[in-house]
Short mmCIF file of C-alpha atoms and ligand atoms in Angstrom, two decimals:
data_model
loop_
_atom_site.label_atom_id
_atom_site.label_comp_id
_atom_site.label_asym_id
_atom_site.label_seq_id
_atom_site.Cartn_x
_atom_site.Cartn_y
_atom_site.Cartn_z
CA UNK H 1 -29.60 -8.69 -1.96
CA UNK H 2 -27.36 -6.10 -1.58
CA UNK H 3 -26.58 -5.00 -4.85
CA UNK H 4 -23.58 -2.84 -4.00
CA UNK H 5 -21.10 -6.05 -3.98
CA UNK H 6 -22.52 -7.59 -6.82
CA UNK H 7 -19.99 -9.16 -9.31
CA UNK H 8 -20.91 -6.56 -12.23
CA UNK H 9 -20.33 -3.41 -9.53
CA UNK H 10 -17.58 -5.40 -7.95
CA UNK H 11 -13.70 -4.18 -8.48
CA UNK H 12 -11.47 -5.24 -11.18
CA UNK H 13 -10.72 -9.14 -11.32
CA UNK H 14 -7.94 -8.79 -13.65
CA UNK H 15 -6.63 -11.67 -15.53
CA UNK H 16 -5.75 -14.40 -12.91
CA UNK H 17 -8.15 -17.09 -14.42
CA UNK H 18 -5.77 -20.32 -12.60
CA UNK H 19 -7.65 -20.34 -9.26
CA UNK H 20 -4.24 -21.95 -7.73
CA UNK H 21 -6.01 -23.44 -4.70
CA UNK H 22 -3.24 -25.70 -3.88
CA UNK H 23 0.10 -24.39 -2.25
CA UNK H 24 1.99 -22.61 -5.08
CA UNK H 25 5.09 -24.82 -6.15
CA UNK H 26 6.50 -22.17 -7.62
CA UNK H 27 7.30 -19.74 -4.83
CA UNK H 28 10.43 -20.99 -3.88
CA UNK H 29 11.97 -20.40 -6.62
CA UNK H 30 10.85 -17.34 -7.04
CA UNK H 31 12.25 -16.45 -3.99
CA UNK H 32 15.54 -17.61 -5.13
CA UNK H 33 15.50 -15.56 -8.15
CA UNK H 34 14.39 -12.49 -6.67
CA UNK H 35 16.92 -13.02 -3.31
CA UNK H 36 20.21 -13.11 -5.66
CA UNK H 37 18.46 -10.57 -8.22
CA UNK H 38 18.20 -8.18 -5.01
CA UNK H 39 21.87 -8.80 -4.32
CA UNK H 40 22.79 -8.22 -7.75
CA UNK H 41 20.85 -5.07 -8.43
CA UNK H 42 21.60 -3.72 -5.42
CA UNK H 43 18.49 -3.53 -3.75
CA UNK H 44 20.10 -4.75 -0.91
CA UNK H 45 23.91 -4.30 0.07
CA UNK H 46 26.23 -2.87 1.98
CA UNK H 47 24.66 0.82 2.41
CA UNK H 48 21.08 -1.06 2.10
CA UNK H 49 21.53 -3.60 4.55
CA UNK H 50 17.76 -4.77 5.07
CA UNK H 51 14.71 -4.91 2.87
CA UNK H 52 11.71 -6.06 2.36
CA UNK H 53 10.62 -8.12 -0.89
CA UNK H 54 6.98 -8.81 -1.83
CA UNK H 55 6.09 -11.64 -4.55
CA UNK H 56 3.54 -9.85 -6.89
CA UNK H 57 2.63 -13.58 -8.61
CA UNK H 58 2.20 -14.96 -5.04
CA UNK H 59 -0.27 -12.31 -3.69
CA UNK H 60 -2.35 -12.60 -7.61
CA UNK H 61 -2.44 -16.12 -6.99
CA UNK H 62 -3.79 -15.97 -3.54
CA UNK H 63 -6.41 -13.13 -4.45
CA UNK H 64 -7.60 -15.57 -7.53
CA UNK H 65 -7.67 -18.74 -4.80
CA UNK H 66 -9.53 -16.83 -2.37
CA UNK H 67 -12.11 -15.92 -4.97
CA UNK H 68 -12.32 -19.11 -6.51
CA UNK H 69 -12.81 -20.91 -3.60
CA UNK H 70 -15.95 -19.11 -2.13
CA UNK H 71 -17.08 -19.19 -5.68
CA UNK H 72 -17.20 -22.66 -5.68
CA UNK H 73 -19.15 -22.89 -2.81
CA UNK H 74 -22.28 -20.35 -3.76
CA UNK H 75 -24.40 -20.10 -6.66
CA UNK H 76 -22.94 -17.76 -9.24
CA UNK H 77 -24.71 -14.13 -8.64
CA UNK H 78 -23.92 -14.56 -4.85
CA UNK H 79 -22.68 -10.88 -3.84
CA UNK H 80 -19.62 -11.95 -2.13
CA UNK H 81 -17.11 -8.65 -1.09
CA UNK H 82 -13.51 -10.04 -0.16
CA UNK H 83 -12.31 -6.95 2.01
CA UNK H 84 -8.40 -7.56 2.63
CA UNK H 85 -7.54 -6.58 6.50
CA UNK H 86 -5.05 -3.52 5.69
CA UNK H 87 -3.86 -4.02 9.45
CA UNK H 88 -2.06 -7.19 7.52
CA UNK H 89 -0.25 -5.46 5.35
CA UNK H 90 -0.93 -1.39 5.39
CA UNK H 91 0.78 -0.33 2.10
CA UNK H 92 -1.16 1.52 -0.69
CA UNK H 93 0.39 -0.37 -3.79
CA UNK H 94 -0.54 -3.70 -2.14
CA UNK H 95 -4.03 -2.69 -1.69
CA UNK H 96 -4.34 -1.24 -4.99
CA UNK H 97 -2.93 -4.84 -6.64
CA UNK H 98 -4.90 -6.54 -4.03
CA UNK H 99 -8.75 -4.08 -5.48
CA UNK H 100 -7.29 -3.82 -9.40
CA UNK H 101 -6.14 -7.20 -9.68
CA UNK H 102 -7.43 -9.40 -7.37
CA UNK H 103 -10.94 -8.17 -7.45
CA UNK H 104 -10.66 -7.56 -3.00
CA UNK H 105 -11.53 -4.36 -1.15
CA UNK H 106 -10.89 -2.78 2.30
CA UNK H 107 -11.39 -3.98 5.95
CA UNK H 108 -10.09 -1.12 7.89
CA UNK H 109 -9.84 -0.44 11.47
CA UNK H 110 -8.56 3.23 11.83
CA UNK H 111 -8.01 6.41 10.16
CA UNK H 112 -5.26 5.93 8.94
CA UNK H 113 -6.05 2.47 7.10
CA UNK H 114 -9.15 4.27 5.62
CA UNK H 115 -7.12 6.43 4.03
CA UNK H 116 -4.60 4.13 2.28
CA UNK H 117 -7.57 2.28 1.41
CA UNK H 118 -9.10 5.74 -0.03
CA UNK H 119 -5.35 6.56 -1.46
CA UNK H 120 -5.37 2.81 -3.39
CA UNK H 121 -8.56 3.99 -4.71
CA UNK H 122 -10.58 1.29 -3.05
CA UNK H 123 -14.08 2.76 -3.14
CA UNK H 124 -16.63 3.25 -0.14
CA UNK H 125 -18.95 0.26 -1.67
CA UNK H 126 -15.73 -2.15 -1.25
CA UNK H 127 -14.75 -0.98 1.99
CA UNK H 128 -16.03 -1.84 5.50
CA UNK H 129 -14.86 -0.20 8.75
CA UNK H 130 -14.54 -2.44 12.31
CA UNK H 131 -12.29 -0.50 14.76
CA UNK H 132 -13.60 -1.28 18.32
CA UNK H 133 -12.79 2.35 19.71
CA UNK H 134 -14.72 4.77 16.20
CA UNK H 135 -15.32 8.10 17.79
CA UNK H 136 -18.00 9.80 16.20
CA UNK H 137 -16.31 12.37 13.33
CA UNK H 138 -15.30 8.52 12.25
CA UNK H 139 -18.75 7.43 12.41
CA UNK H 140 -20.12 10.39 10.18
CA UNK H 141 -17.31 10.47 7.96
CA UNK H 142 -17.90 6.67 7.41
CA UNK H 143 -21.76 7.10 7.17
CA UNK H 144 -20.89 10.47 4.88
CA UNK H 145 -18.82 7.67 2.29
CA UNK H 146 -20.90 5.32 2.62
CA UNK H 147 -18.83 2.86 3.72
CA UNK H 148 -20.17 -0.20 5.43
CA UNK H 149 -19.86 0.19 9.42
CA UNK H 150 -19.43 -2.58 11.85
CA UNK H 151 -20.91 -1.38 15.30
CA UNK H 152 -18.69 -3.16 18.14
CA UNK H 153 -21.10 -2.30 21.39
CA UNK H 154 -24.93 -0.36 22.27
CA UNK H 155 -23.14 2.53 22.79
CA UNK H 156 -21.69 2.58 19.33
CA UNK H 157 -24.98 2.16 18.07
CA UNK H 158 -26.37 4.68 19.92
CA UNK H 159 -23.73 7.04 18.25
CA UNK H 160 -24.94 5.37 15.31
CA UNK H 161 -28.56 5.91 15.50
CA UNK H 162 -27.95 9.67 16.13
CA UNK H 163 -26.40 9.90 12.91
CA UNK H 164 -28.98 7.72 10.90
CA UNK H 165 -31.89 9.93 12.51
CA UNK H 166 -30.03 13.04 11.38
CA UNK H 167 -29.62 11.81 7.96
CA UNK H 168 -30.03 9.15 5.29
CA UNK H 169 -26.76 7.27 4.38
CA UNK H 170 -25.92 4.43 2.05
CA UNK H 171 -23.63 3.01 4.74
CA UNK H 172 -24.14 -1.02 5.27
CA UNK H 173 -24.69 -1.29 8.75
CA UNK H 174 -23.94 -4.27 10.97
CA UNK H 175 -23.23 -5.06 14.50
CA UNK H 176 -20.47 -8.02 15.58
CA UNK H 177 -21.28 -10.39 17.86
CA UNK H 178 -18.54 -12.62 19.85
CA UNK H 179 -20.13 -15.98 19.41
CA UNK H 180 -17.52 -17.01 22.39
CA UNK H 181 -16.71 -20.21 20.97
CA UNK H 182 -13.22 -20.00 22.72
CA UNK H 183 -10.15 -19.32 21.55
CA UNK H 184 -6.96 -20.83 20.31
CA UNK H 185 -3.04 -21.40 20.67
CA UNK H 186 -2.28 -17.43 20.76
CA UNK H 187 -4.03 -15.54 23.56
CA UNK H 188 -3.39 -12.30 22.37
CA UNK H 189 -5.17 -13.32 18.81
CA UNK H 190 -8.04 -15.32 20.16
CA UNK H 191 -10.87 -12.72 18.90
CA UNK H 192 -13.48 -15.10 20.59
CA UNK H 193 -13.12 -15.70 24.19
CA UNK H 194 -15.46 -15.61 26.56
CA UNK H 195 -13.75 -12.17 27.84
CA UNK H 196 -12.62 -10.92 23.83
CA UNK H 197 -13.05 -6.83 24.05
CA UNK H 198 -14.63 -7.32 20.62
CA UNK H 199 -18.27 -6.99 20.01
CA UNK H 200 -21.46 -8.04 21.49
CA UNK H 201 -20.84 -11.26 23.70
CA UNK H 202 -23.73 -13.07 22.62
CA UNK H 203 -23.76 -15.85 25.24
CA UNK H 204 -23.34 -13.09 27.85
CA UNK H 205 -27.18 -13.27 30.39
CA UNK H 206 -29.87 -10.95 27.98
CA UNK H 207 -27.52 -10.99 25.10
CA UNK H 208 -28.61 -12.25 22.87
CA UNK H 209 -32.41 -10.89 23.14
CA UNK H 210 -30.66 -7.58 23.35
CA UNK H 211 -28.87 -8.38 20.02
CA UNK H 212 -32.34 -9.96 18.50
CA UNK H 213 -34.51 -6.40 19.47
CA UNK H 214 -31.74 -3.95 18.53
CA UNK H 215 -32.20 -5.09 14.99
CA UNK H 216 -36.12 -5.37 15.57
CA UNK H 217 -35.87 -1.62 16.53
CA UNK H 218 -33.48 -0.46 13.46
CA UNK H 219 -35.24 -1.95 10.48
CA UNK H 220 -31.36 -0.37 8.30
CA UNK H 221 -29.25 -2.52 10.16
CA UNK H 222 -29.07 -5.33 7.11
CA UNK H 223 -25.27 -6.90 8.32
CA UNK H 224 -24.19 -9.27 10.73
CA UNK H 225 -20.19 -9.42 12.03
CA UNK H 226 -18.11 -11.96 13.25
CA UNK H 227 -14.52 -12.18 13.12
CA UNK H 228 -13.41 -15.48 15.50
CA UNK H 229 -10.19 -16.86 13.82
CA UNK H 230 -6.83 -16.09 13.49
CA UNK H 231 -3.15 -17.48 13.74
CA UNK H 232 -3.75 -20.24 15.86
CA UNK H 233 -7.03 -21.01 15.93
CA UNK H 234 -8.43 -24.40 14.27
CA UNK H 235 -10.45 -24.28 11.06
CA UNK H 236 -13.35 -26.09 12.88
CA UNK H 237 -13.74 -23.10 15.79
CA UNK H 238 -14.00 -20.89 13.53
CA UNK H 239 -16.45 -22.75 11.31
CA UNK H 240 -18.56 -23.43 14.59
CA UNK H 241 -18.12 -19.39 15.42
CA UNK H 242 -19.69 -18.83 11.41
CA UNK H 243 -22.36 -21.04 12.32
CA UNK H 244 -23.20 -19.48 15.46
CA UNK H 245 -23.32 -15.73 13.20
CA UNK H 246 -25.53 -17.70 10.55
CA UNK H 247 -28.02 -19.07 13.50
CA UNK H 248 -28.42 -15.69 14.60
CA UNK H 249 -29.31 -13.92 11.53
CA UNK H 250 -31.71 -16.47 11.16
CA UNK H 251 -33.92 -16.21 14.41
CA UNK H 252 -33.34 -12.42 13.83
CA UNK H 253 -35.14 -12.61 9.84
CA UNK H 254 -37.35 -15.18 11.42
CA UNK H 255 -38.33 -12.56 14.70
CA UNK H 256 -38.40 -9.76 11.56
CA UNK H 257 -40.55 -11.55 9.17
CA UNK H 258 -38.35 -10.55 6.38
CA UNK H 259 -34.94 -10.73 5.36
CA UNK H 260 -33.86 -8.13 7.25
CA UNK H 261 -30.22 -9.41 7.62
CA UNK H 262 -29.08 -9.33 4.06
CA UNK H 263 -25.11 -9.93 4.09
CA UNK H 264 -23.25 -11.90 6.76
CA UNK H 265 -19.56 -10.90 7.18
CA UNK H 266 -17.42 -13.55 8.53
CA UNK H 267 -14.34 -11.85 9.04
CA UNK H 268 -10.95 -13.50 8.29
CA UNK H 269 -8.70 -15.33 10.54
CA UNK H 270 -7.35 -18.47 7.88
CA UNK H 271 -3.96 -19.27 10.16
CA UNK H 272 -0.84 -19.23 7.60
CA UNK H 273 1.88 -21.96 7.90
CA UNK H 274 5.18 -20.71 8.98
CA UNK H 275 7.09 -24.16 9.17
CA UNK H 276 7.53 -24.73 5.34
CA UNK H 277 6.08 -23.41 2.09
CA UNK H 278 3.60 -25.35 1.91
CA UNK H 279 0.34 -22.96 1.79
CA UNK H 280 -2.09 -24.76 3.80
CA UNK H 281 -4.65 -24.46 5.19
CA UNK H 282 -6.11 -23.18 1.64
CA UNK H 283 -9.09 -21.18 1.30
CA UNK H 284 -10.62 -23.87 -0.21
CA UNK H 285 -10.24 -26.20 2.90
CA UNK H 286 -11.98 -23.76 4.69
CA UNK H 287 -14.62 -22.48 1.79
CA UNK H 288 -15.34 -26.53 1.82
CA UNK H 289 -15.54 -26.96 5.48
CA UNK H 290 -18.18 -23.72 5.71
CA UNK H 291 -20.60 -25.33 3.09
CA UNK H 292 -20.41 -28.21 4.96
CA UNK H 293 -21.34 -27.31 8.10
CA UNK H 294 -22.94 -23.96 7.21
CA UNK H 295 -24.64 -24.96 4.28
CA UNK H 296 -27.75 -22.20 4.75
CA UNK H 297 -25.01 -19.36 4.94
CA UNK H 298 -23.78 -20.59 1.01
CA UNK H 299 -27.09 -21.43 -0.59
CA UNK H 300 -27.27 -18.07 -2.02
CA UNK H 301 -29.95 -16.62 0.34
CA UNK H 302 -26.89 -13.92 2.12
CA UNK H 303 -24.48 -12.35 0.58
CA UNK H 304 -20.96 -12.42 2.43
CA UNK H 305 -18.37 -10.51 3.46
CA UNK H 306 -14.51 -11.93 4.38
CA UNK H 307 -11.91 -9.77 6.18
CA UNK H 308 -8.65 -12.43 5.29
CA UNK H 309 -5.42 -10.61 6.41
CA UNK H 310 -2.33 -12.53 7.36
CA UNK H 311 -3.09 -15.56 4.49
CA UNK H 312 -3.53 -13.39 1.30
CA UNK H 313 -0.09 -11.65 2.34
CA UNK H 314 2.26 -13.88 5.08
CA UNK H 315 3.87 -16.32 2.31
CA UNK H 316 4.77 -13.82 -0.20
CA UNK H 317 6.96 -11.45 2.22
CA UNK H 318 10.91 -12.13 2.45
CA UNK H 319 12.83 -10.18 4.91
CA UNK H 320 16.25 -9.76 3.33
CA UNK H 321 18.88 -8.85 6.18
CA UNK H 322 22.87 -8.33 5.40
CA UNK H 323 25.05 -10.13 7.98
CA UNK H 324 27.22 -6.91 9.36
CA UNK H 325 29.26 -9.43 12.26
CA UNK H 326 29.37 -12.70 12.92
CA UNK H 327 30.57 -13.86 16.68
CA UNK H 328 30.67 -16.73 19.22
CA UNK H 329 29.72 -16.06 22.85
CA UNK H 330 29.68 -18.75 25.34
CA UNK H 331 30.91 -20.83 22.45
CA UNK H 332 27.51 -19.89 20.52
CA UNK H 333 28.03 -18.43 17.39
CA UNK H 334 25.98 -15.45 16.87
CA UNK H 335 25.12 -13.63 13.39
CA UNK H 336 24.50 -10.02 13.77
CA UNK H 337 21.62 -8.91 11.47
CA UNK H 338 19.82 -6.04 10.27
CA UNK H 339 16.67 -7.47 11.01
CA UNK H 340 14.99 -7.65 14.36
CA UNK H 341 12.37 -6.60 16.70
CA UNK H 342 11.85 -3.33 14.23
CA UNK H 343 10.29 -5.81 11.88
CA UNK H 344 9.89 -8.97 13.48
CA UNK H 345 8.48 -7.62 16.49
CA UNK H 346 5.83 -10.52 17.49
CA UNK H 347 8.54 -13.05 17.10
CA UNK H 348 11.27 -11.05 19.38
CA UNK H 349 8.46 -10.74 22.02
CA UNK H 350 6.94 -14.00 22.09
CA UNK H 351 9.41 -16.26 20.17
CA UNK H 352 7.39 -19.69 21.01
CA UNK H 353 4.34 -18.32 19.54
CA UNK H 354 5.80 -16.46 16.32
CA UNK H 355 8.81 -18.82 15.28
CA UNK H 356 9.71 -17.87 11.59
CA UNK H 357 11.62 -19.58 9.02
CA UNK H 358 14.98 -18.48 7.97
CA UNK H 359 17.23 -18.91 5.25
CA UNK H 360 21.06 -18.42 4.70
CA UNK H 361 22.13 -16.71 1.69
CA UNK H 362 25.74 -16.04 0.69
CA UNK H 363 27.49 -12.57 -0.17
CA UNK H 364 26.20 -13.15 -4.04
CA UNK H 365 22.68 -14.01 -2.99
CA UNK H 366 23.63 -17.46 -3.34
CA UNK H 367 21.85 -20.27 -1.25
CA UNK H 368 24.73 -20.47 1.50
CA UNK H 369 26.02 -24.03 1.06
CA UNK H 370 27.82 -26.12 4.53
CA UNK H 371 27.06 -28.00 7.25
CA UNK H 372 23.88 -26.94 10.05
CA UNK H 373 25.54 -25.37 12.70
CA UNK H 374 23.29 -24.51 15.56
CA UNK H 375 23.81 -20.52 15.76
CA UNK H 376 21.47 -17.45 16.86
CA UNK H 377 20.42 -15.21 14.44
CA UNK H 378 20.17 -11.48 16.08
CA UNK H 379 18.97 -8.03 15.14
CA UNK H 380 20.53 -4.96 15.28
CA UNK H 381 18.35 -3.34 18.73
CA UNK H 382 20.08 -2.77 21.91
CA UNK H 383 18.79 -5.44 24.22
CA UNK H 384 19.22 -8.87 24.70
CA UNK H 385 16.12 -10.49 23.37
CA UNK H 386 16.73 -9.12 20.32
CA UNK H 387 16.65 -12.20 18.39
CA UNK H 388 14.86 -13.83 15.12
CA UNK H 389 16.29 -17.35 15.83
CA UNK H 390 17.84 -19.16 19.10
CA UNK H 391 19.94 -22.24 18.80
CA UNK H 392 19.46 -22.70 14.82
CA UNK H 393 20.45 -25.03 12.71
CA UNK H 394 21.76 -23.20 9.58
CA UNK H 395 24.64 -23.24 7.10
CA UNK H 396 26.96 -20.61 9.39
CA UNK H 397 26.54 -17.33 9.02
CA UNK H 398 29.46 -15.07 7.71
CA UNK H 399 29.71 -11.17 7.62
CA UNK H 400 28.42 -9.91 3.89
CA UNK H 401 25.96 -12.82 3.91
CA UNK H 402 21.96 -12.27 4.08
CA UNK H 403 19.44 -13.92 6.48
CA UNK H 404 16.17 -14.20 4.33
CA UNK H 405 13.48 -14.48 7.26
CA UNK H 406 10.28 -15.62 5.42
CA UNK H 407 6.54 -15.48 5.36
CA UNK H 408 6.88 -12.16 6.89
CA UNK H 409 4.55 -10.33 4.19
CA UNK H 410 1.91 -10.03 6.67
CA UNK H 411 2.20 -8.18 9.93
CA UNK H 412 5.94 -7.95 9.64
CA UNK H 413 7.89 -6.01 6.98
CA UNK H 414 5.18 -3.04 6.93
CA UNK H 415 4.26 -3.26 10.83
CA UNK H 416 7.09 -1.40 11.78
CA UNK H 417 8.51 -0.83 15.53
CA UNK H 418 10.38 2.22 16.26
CA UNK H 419 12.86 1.08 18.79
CA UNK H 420 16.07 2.82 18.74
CA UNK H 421 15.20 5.06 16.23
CA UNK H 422 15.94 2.06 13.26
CA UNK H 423 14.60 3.48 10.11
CA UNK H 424 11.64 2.07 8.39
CA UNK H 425 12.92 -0.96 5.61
CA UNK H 426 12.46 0.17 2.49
CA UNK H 427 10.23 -2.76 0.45
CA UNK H 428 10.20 -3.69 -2.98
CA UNK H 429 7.55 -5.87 -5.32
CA UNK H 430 9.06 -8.40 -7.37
CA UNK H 431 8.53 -10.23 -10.69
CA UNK H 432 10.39 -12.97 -11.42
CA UNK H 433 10.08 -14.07 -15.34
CA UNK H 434 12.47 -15.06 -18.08
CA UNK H 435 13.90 -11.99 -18.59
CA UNK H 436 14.77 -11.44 -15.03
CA UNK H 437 13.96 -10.44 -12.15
CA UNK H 438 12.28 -6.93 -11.75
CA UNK H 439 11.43 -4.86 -8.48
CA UNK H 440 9.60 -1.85 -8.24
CA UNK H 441 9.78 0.77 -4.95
CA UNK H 442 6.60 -0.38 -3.07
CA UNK H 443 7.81 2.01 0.04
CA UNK H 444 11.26 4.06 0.23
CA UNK H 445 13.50 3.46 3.11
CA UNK H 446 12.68 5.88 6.07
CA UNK H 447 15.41 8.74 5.80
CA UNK H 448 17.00 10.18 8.90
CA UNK H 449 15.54 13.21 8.26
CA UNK H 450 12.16 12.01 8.13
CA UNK H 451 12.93 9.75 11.59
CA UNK H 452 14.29 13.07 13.41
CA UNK H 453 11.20 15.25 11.99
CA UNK H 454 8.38 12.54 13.42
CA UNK H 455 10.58 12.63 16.77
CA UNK H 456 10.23 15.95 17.42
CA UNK H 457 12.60 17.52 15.38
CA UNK H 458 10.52 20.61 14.62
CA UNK H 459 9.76 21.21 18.10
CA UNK H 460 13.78 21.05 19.67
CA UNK H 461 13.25 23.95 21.68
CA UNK H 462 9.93 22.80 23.58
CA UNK H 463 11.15 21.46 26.47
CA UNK H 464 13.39 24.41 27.39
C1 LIG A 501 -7.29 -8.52 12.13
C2 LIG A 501 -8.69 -8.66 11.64
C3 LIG A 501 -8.94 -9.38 10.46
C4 LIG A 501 -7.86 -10.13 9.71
O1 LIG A 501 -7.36 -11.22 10.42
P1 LIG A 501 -6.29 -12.20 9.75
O2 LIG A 501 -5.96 -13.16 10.84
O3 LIG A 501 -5.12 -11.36 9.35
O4 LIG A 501 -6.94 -12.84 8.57
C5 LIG A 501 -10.24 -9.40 9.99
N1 LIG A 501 -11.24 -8.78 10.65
C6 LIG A 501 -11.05 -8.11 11.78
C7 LIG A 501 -12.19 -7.44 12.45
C8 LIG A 501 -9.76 -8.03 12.32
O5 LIG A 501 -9.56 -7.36 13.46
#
């Protein structure tokens, strides 16, 4: 056993002892709160016409669900390491809330995530790196940390075996295998194709024999990788792409004589529900459907890694966008928003895949009262498609109102889009109690200064 994730060594688990595996009832009206308090503290308004607002209770509460429900499902001592996907949500107070409070590290897939995860304090032993394209000063600062490295391909772990030669590291090595089990309602998310560009496609001719001698002929590689889920892909895939990791590690101890594969990391993938708040699938669903059909992984015998992303973070983000004009056009009225393709970029491109939920809110913050009226609601970018919502059926839309687009705390409000130069939202944390609502800066709005200095500004003369 890998003693590194072990609960005692583990980080901080705070105080969240309700494992809230059900969808939390109380979110709503949280959001309510928080969505007038905004208006009325000014977090959002007239000269701050979009932000972003994340629900601190909401993201506990998932952190504590997530743990609970794989600790339900292996005997206690089980060295399980929850590693939260920054690419979800790549902000350094969320990840620090996520490691202090919630007890989750790191799954990072660049630079740049390792080092939010390094500025949230996340440390090496809680972090694992997966980016399909390391080069090697990634590799060796990785191995140099000793943070647990996913190889994606041979020649990765040729890279690799240079640098373990050269040196001893405490690194966790693995390599991830595409189990190819297919993929699901979102092409561009389906990790597990029979063409995916990640990892070693295991039902590819010599494959898998390939797979079962490179770990015969680097008795250090202990970890085993598979990420196969994701938005839009059912619960049972990616149980059957689990099982296919488990089956592996299993001829590969057996062909070893020894436990050589120690930890199994699963990766994340639980899809989120973006037509109400209802927060289902849980991680218990799935924890339950694992030990059911991968009841060998569970029994205590491998630890286990998890990558989640989008589910510990979609349903606590609310987009809050001021309403600057409201038009008709072809008799279609038309709500012109802050919010758009800089923040809502998936949805703007591919609408049918990414529809999000959005809710009308009055001048006061106010739930906007009146009858549906089927209207677009638009973003502020300077092309056509520029749009959060065709044809929708809301209360209609007035200038000074706000367009709350929800479940956008994953892959949205931090995954910004330059296009036409719109500055970065500035996003907020919220606590909603009896004494009001309270937000803290998470991240500042982007300043024009800062947008003209990353454009170039420094450098006017260049091109002359
Ligand atoms: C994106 C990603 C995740 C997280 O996926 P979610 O769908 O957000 O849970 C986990 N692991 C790897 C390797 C990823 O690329």
């Amino acid at each position: 056993m890998p003693s590194d994730i072990s609960p005692d060594t583990g980080p901080g688990t705070g105080s969240d002892t309700d494992p809230g595996t059900g969808p939390d009832a109380a979110a709503p009206a949280r959001r309510e709160q928080a969505v007038r308090a905004a208006v009325e503290q000014g977090v959002v308004g007239p000269g701050l016409p979009l932000a972003g607002l994340l629900d601190v209770t909401g993201i506990r509460a998932s952190a504590a669900a997530l743990r609970a429900a794989f600790d339900e499902v292996t005997p206690p001592g089980t060295p399980v390491l929850h590693a939260f996907a920054v690419k979800a949500t790549p902000l350094v107070p969320v990840l620090r809330l996520l490691y202090e409070h919630g007890g989750i590290g790191a799954e990072v897939a660049s630079p740049g995530e390792l080092a939010l995860a390094r500025a949230a304090g996340v440390r090496p032993a809680h972090t694992v790196l997966d980016s399909p394209a390391k080069t090697s000063a990634e590799l060796s600062e990785a191995l140099a940390l000793g943070i647990a490295v996913n190889a994606d391909n041979p020649q990765e772990l040729a890279r690799i075996d240079a640098l373990v030669e050269a040196g001893p590291s405490t690194s966790p090595i693995g390599l991830r295998v595409n189990p190819q089990i297919g993929g699901g309602s979102i092409g561009a998310l389906s990790t597990a194709t029979a063409t995916s560009k990640f990892g070693v496609a295991l039902r590819d001719p010599g494959a898998r024999a390939w797979v079962v001698r490179a770990y015969l002929d680097r008795p250090w590689m202990t970890r085993l990788h598979t990420h196969s889920g994701s938005q839009g892909l059912p619960l049972e895939l990616m149980t059957r792409g689990v099982a296919a990791a488990y089956e592996l590690a299993e001829e590969i101890n057996a062909a070893a004589g020894r436990r050589q594969i120690d930890t199994v990391d699963i990766g994340g993938g639980l899809p989120v529900n973006f037509a109400s708040d209802a927060g289902t699938p849980t991680y218990a669903d799935y924890a339950r459907l694992l030990k059911q059909h991968v009841p060998g992984l569970l029994d205590g015998r491998y630890g286990l890694v998890t990558e989640f992303g989008r589910s510990l973070l979609a349903k606590h983000g609310t987009v809050l966008a001021r309403v600057e004009y409201a038009k008709t056009s072809g008799d279609r009225p038309i709500a012109i928003t802050h919010a758009g393709v800089q923040i809502a970029t998936r949805t703007v491109y591919a609408p049918e895949s990414w529809p999000l939920r959005i809710a009308a809110y009055d001048a006061k913050g106010l739930p906007k009262a009146g009858p549906p009226v089927a209207q677009d609601v638009a973003g502020p970018a300077c092309f056509a498609g520029d749009l959060l919502a065709e044809n929708r059926l809301l209360p209609l839309l007035d200038p000074g109102d706000y367009a709350a687009v929800l479940d956008t705390g994953a892959y949205y409000m931090a995954a910004h889009y330059a296009y036409n130069s719109l500055a970065r939202a500035g996003i907020h944390g919220f606590t909603a109690g009896p004494g009001g609502v309270r937000f803290s800066v998470v991240r500042p709005p982007q300043t024009l200064a800062e947008i003209v200095t990353e454009s170039g500004g420094a450098h006017a003369d260049a091109l002359l």
